[in-house]
Amino acid sequence: MLTINNVAFSYPTQPVFADLNITLENGEFSFLIGKSGSGKSTLLQLIYMNLLPDTGEVNVAGYSSKNIKPKDLPFLRRKLGVIFQDFKLFRDRNIYENISFVLEATGISKKEIKKKLNDALSEVGLFHRRFSMPDELSGGEKQRVAIARAIVNEPILILADEPTGNLDPESANEILEIIMKINNRGTAVLFATHNYEIVKRFPMKIYKLEDGKALKGVIKQK
Ligand code: ADP
Ligand code: MG
């Protein structure tokens, strides 16, 4: 479902990846770790095809970085759900509107939008807050809204870029539990973090970014 083969990537000012190899099967969960600046966000952008590799190939959800066209990008991105550290909600729209705009582009009926939205908000336990504004929510709740927005199109892969980085430990745990629940229903997840406490608690596959490469491993639960 995701394969990254021999990818090299540099920004104009500096190299990031020399020879990157990563695979993720349907429904698989993997952590992505590595110190700040090791390329975690860059890698997620390569998967999202916001950036394209200099050499090698990114293959995701049936699309290849070698021949993807600009008109394909919205279709690829509907198959991916992205979650960021800083939530990226519109402050001037309520929770419902923050999520509905990703569905309006797909051309489905108002009734279907409402159904999908209510399902996604129930999934993260925030149906009762659907008419609140983002500033009325805690950090953990804002991230739950961002998760609802990420899953509302039923993506096959969730890309999470340090989603617990701005949260207290209790909210961070809630977010992880919700993402694990979504993964258990069959959605693949790539979870970038530098929080080793989280990683140690869950004995999942890990890719560690280091020296422009990805080292694969599993950290055993204590
Ligand atoms: P991480 O998410 O692991 O902290 P990033 O992917 O953000 O790492 O960054 C990887 C490297 O690329 C860093 O050295 C960073 O300074 C550099 N970098 C990130 N974005 C850009 C950019 N738009 N232009 C130039 N260099 C960048
Ligand atoms: Mg980053």
Tab-separated table of N, CA and C and ligand atoms in Angstrom, residues 9 11-17 33-45 51 161-162 192 194 209, ligand 1:
chain	number	residue	atom	x	y	z
A	9	PHE	N	16.325	12.682	-1.511
A	9	PHE	CA	15.648	13.976	-1.568
A	9	PHE	C	16.498	15.045	-0.896
A	11	TYR	N	16.524	19.447	-0.186
A	11	TYR	CA	16.042	20.810	-0.389
A	11	TYR	C	17.171	21.557	-1.097
A	12	PRO	N	16.854	22.684	-1.756
A	12	PRO	CA	17.916	23.429	-2.451
A	12	PRO	C	19.106	23.708	-1.535
A	13	THR	N	18.821	23.882	-0.246
A	13	THR	CA	19.871	24.260	0.696
A	13	THR	C	20.559	23.089	1.370
A	14	GLN	N	19.936	21.898	1.350
A	14	GLN	CA	20.566	20.787	2.075
A	14	GLN	C	19.952	19.427	1.738
A	15	PRO	N	20.776	18.373	1.805
A	15	PRO	CA	20.233	17.033	1.589
A	15	PRO	C	19.463	16.550	2.811
A	16	VAL	N	18.413	15.750	2.600
A	16	VAL	CA	17.685	15.155	3.732
A	16	VAL	C	17.785	13.627	3.672
A	17	PHE	N	17.403	13.040	2.520
A	17	PHE	CA	17.457	11.578	2.393
A	17	PHE	C	18.457	11.168	1.321
A	33	ILE	N	10.297	7.503	13.986
A	33	ILE	CA	11.016	8.286	14.985
A	33	ILE	C	12.306	8.832	14.382
A	34	GLY	N	12.975	9.642	15.138
A	34	GLY	CA	14.195	10.282	14.655
A	34	GLY	C	14.235	11.674	15.251
A	35	LYS	N	15.446	12.139	15.513
A	35	LYS	CA	15.530	13.416	16.205
A	35	LYS	C	15.051	14.569	15.318
A	36	SER	N	14.830	15.692	15.950
A	36	SER	CA	14.367	16.875	15.248
A	36	SER	C	15.311	17.181	14.087
A	37	GLY	N	14.749	17.405	12.912
A	37	GLY	CA	15.578	17.682	11.747
A	37	GLY	C	15.987	16.441	10.964
A	38	SER	N	15.577	15.243	11.433
A	38	SER	CA	15.985	14.011	10.740
A	38	SER	C	15.156	13.764	9.481
A	39	GLY	N	14.036	14.492	9.331
A	39	GLY	CA	13.285	14.378	8.075
A	39	GLY	C	11.886	13.787	8.209
A	40	LYS	N	11.357	13.687	9.434
A	40	LYS	CA	10.030	13.069	9.608
A	40	LYS	C	8.953	13.816	8.810
A	41	SER	N	8.914	15.138	8.966
A	41	SER	CA	7.879	15.919	8.247
A	41	SER	C	8.119	15.883	6.743
A	42	THR	N	9.377	15.906	6.353
A	42	THR	CA	9.712	15.830	4.925
A	42	THR	C	9.219	14.510	4.337
A	43	LEU	N	9.426	13.417	5.082
A	43	LEU	CA	8.976	12.105	4.606
A	43	LEU	C	7.462	12.090	4.429
A	44	LEU	N	6.721	12.641	5.390
A	44	LEU	CA	5.260	12.638	5.277
A	44	LEU	C	4.831	13.451	4.051
A	45	GLN	N	5.562	14.530	3.772
A	45	GLN	CA	5.231	15.335	2.580
A	45	GLN	C	5.552	14.597	1.281
A	51	LEU	N	5.883	16.972	-1.915
A	51	LEU	CA	7.256	17.011	-2.430
A	51	LEU	C	7.451	15.754	-3.262
A	161	ASP	N	1.755	13.663	12.085
A	161	ASP	CA	3.046	14.346	12.248
A	161	ASP	C	3.158	14.917	13.665
A	162	GLU	N	3.712	14.137	14.564
A	162	GLU	CA	3.852	14.524	15.982
A	162	GLU	C	2.534	15.040	16.559
A	192	ALA	N	4.505	9.752	13.274
A	192	ALA	CA	5.797	10.376	13.572
A	192	ALA	C	5.779	10.965	14.974
A	194	HIS	N	8.620	12.091	18.518
A	194	HIS	CA	9.899	11.894	19.195
A	194	HIS	C	9.671	11.622	20.688
A	209	LEU	N	14.587	7.373	11.472
A	209	LEU	CA	15.320	8.142	10.465
A	209	LEU	C	16.659	8.581	11.042
B	1	ADP	P1	11.718	16.668	11.354
B	1	ADP	O1	10.274	16.725	10.993
B	1	ADP	O2	12.214	15.284	11.614
B	1	ADP	O3	12.070	17.590	12.465
B	1	ADP	P2	12.068	18.037	8.801
B	1	ADP	O4	11.557	17.100	7.774
B	1	ADP	O5	11.201	19.151	9.212
B	1	ADP	O6	12.554	17.178	10.081
B	1	ADP	O7	13.435	18.668	8.294
B	1	ADP	C1	14.499	17.885	7.785
B	1	ADP	C2	15.643	18.818	7.410
B	1	ADP	O8	15.265	19.599	6.283
B	1	ADP	C3	15.995	19.810	8.513
B	1	ADP	O9	17.382	19.989	8.522
B	1	ADP	C4	15.262	21.071	8.102
B	1	ADP	O10	15.958	22.212	8.550
B	1	ADP	C5	15.289	20.978	6.587
B	1	ADP	N1	14.100	21.600	5.977
B	1	ADP	C6	12.805	21.349	6.281
B	1	ADP	N2	11.969	22.050	5.491
B	1	ADP	C7	12.754	22.759	4.646
B	1	ADP	C8	12.494	23.674	3.583
B	1	ADP	N3	11.244	23.983	3.207
B	1	ADP	N4	13.562	24.213	2.948
B	1	ADP	C9	14.829	23.903	3.295
B	1	ADP	N5	15.143	23.034	4.281
B	1	ADP	C10	14.132	22.483	4.959
